[in-house]
mmCIF file of C-alpha atoms in Angstrom:
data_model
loop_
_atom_site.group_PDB
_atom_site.id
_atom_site.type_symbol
_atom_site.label_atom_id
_atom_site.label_comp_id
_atom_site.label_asym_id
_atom_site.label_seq_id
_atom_site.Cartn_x
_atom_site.Cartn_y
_atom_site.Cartn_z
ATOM 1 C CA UNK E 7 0.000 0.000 0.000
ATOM 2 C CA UNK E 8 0.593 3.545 -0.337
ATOM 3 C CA UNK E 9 2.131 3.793 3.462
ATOM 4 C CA UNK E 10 3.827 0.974 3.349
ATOM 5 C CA UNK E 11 1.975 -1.341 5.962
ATOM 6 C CA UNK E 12 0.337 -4.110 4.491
ATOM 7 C CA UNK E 13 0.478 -5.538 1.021
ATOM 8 C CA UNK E 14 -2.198 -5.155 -2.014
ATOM 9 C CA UNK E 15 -2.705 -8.550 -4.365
ATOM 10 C CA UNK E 16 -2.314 -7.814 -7.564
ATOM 11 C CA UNK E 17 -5.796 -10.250 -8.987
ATOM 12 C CA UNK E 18 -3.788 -10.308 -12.824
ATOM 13 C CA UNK E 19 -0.348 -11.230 -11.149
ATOM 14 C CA UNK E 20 -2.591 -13.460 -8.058
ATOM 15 C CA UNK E 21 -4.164 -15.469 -11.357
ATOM 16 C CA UNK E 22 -0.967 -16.016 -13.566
ATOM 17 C CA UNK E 23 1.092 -17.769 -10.272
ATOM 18 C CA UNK E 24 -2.075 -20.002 -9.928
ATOM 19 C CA UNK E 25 -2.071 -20.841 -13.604
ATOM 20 C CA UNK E 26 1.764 -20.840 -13.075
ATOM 21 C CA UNK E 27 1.597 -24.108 -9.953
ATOM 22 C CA UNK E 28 -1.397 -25.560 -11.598
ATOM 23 C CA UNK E 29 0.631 -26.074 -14.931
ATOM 24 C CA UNK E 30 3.728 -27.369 -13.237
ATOM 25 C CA UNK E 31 1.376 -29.688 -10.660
ATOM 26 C CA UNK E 32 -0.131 -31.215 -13.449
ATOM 27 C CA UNK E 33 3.420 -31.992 -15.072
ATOM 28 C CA UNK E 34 4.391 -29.229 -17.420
ATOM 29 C CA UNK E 35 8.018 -28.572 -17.298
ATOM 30 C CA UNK E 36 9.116 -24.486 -16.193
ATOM 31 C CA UNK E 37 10.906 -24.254 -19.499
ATOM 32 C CA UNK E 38 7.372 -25.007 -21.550
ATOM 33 C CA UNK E 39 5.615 -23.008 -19.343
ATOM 34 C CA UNK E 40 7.670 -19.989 -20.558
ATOM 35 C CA UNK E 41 7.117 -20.644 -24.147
ATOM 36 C CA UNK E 42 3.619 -20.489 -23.430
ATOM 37 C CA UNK E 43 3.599 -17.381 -21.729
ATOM 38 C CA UNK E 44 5.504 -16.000 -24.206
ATOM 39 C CA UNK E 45 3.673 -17.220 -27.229
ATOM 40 C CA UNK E 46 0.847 -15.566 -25.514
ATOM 41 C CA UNK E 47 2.488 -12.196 -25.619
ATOM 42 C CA UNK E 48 2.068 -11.932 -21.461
ATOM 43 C CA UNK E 49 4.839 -9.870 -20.403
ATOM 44 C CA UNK E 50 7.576 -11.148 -17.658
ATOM 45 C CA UNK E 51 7.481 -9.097 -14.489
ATOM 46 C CA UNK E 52 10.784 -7.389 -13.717
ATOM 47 C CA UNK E 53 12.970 -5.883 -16.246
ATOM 48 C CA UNK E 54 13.174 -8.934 -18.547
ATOM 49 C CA UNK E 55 11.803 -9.028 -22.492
ATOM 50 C CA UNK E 56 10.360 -12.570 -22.189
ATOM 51 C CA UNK E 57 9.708 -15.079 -19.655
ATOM 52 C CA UNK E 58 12.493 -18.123 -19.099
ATOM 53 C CA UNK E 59 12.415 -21.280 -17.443
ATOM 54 C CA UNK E 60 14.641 -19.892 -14.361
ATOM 55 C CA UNK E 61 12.085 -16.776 -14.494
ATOM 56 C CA UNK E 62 9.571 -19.602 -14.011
ATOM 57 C CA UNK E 63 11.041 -20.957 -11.639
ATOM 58 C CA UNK E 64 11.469 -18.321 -9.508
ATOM 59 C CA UNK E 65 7.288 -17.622 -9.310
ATOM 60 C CA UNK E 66 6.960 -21.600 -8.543
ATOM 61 C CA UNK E 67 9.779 -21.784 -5.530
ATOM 62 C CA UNK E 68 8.875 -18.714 -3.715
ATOM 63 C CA UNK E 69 6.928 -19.333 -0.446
ATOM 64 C CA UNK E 70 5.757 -16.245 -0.667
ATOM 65 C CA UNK E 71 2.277 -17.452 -2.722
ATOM 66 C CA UNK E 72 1.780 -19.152 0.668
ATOM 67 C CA UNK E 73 2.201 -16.418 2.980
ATOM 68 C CA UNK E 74 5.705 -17.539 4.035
ATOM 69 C CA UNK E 75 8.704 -14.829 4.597
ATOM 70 C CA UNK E 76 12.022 -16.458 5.784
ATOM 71 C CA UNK E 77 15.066 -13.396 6.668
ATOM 72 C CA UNK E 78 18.431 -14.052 5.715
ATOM 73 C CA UNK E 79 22.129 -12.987 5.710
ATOM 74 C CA UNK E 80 24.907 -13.549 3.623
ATOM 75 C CA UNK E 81 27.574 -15.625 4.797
ATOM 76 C CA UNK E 82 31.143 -14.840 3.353
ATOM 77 C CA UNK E 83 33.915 -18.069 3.257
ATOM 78 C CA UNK E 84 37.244 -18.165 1.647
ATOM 79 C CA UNK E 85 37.392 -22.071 0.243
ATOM 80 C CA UNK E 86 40.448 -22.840 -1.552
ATOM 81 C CA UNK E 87 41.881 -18.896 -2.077
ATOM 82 C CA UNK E 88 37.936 -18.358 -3.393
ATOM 83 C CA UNK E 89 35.596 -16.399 -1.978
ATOM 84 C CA UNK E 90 31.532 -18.136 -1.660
ATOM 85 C CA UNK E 91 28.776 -16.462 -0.287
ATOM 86 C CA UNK E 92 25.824 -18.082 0.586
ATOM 87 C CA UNK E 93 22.676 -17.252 2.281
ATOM 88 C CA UNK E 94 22.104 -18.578 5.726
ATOM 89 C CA UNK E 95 18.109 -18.136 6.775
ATOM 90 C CA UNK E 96 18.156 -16.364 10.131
ATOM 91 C CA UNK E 97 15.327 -17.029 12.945
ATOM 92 C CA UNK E 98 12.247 -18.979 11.945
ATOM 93 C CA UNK E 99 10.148 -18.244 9.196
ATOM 94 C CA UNK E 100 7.129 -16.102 9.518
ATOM 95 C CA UNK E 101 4.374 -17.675 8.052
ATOM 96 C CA UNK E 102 1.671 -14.640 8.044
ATOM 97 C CA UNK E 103 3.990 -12.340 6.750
ATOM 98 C CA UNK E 104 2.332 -11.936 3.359
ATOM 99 C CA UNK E 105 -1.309 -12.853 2.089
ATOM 100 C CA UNK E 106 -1.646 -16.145 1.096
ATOM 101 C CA UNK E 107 -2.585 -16.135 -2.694
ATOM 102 C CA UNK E 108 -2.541 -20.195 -3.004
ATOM 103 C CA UNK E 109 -3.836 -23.250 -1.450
ATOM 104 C CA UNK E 110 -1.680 -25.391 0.507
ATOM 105 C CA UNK E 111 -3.216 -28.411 -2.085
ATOM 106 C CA UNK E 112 -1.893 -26.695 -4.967
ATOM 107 C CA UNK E 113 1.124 -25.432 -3.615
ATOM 108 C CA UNK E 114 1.983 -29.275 -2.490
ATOM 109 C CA UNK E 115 0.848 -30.862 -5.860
ATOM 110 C CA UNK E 116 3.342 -28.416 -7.466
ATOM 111 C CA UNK E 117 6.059 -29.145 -5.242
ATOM 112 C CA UNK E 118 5.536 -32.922 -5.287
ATOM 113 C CA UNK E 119 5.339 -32.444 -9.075
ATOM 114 C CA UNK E 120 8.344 -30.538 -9.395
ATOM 115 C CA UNK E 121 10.550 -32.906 -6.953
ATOM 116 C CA UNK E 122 9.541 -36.004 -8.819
ATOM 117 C CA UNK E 123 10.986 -34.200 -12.551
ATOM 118 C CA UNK E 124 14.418 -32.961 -10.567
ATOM 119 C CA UNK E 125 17.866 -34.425 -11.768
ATOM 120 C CA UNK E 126 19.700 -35.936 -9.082
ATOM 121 C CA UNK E 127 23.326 -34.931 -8.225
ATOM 122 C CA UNK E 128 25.221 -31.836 -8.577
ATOM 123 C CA UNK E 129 23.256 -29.345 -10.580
ATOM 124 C CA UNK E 130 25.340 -27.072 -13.705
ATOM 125 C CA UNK E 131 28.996 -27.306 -13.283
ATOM 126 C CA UNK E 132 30.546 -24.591 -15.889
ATOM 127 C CA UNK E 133 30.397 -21.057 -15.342
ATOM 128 C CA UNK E 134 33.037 -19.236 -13.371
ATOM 129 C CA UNK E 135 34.950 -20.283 -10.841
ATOM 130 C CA UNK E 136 35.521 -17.806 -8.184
ATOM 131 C CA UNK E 137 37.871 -14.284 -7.441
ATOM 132 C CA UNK E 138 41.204 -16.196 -8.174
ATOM 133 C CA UNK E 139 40.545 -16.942 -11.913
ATOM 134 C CA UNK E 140 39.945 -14.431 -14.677
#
């Protein structure tokens, strides 16, 4: 809102992350889902020109469609003469923090949907290393 105290659903954006879960709960891949968006001319949210499959799955991870906000800091290592960040939740999440805009059914049937199509073992490998190679 306006003064900055509660949150206003967006119905459009509310209806799209529905159509979003049901698609991938009933089996369609996040990569197909963005072609279809995009052959449908609905435009990404964000800064981007067309919807991807990371884009995707960014709407379909996010817990918070269920109401769910989890803090977190970054955590900086040095592994190896390379630096890693990674982000360490802190305190428990907070599960009323924003308005629900999906069922716990659908939000489950998507996320037993999406588990069952994941590839096991280490995910994409390339890509740069770290600070100590150019």
């Amino acid at each position: 809102s306006e003064d900055r105290t509660t949150f206003i659903v967006d119905e459009d954006r509310k209806n799209l992350v529905i159509r979003i879960l049901e698609e991938l709960a009933s089996g369609i891949g996040r990569d197909k889902i963005a072609r279809r968006l995009n052959a449908e001319k609905i435009p990404p949210w964000g800064h981007g020109r067309e919807w991807h499959g990371g884009t995707v799955q960014k709407v379909t991870d996010t817990e918070a469609v269920i109401g769910r906000f989890q803090a977190h800091r970054i955590e900086k290592t040095i592994v190896d003469g390379r630096m890693r960040r990674r982000r360490v939740p802190v305190g428990e999440p907070d599960d009323g923090y924003f308005p629900r805009i999906v069922s716990d059914d659908l939000w489950l049937r998507a996320r037993r949907s999406s588990e069952v199509r994941a590839r096991s073992g280490p995910g994409n490998a390339g890509g740069r290393r770290g600070t100590v190679f150019s």
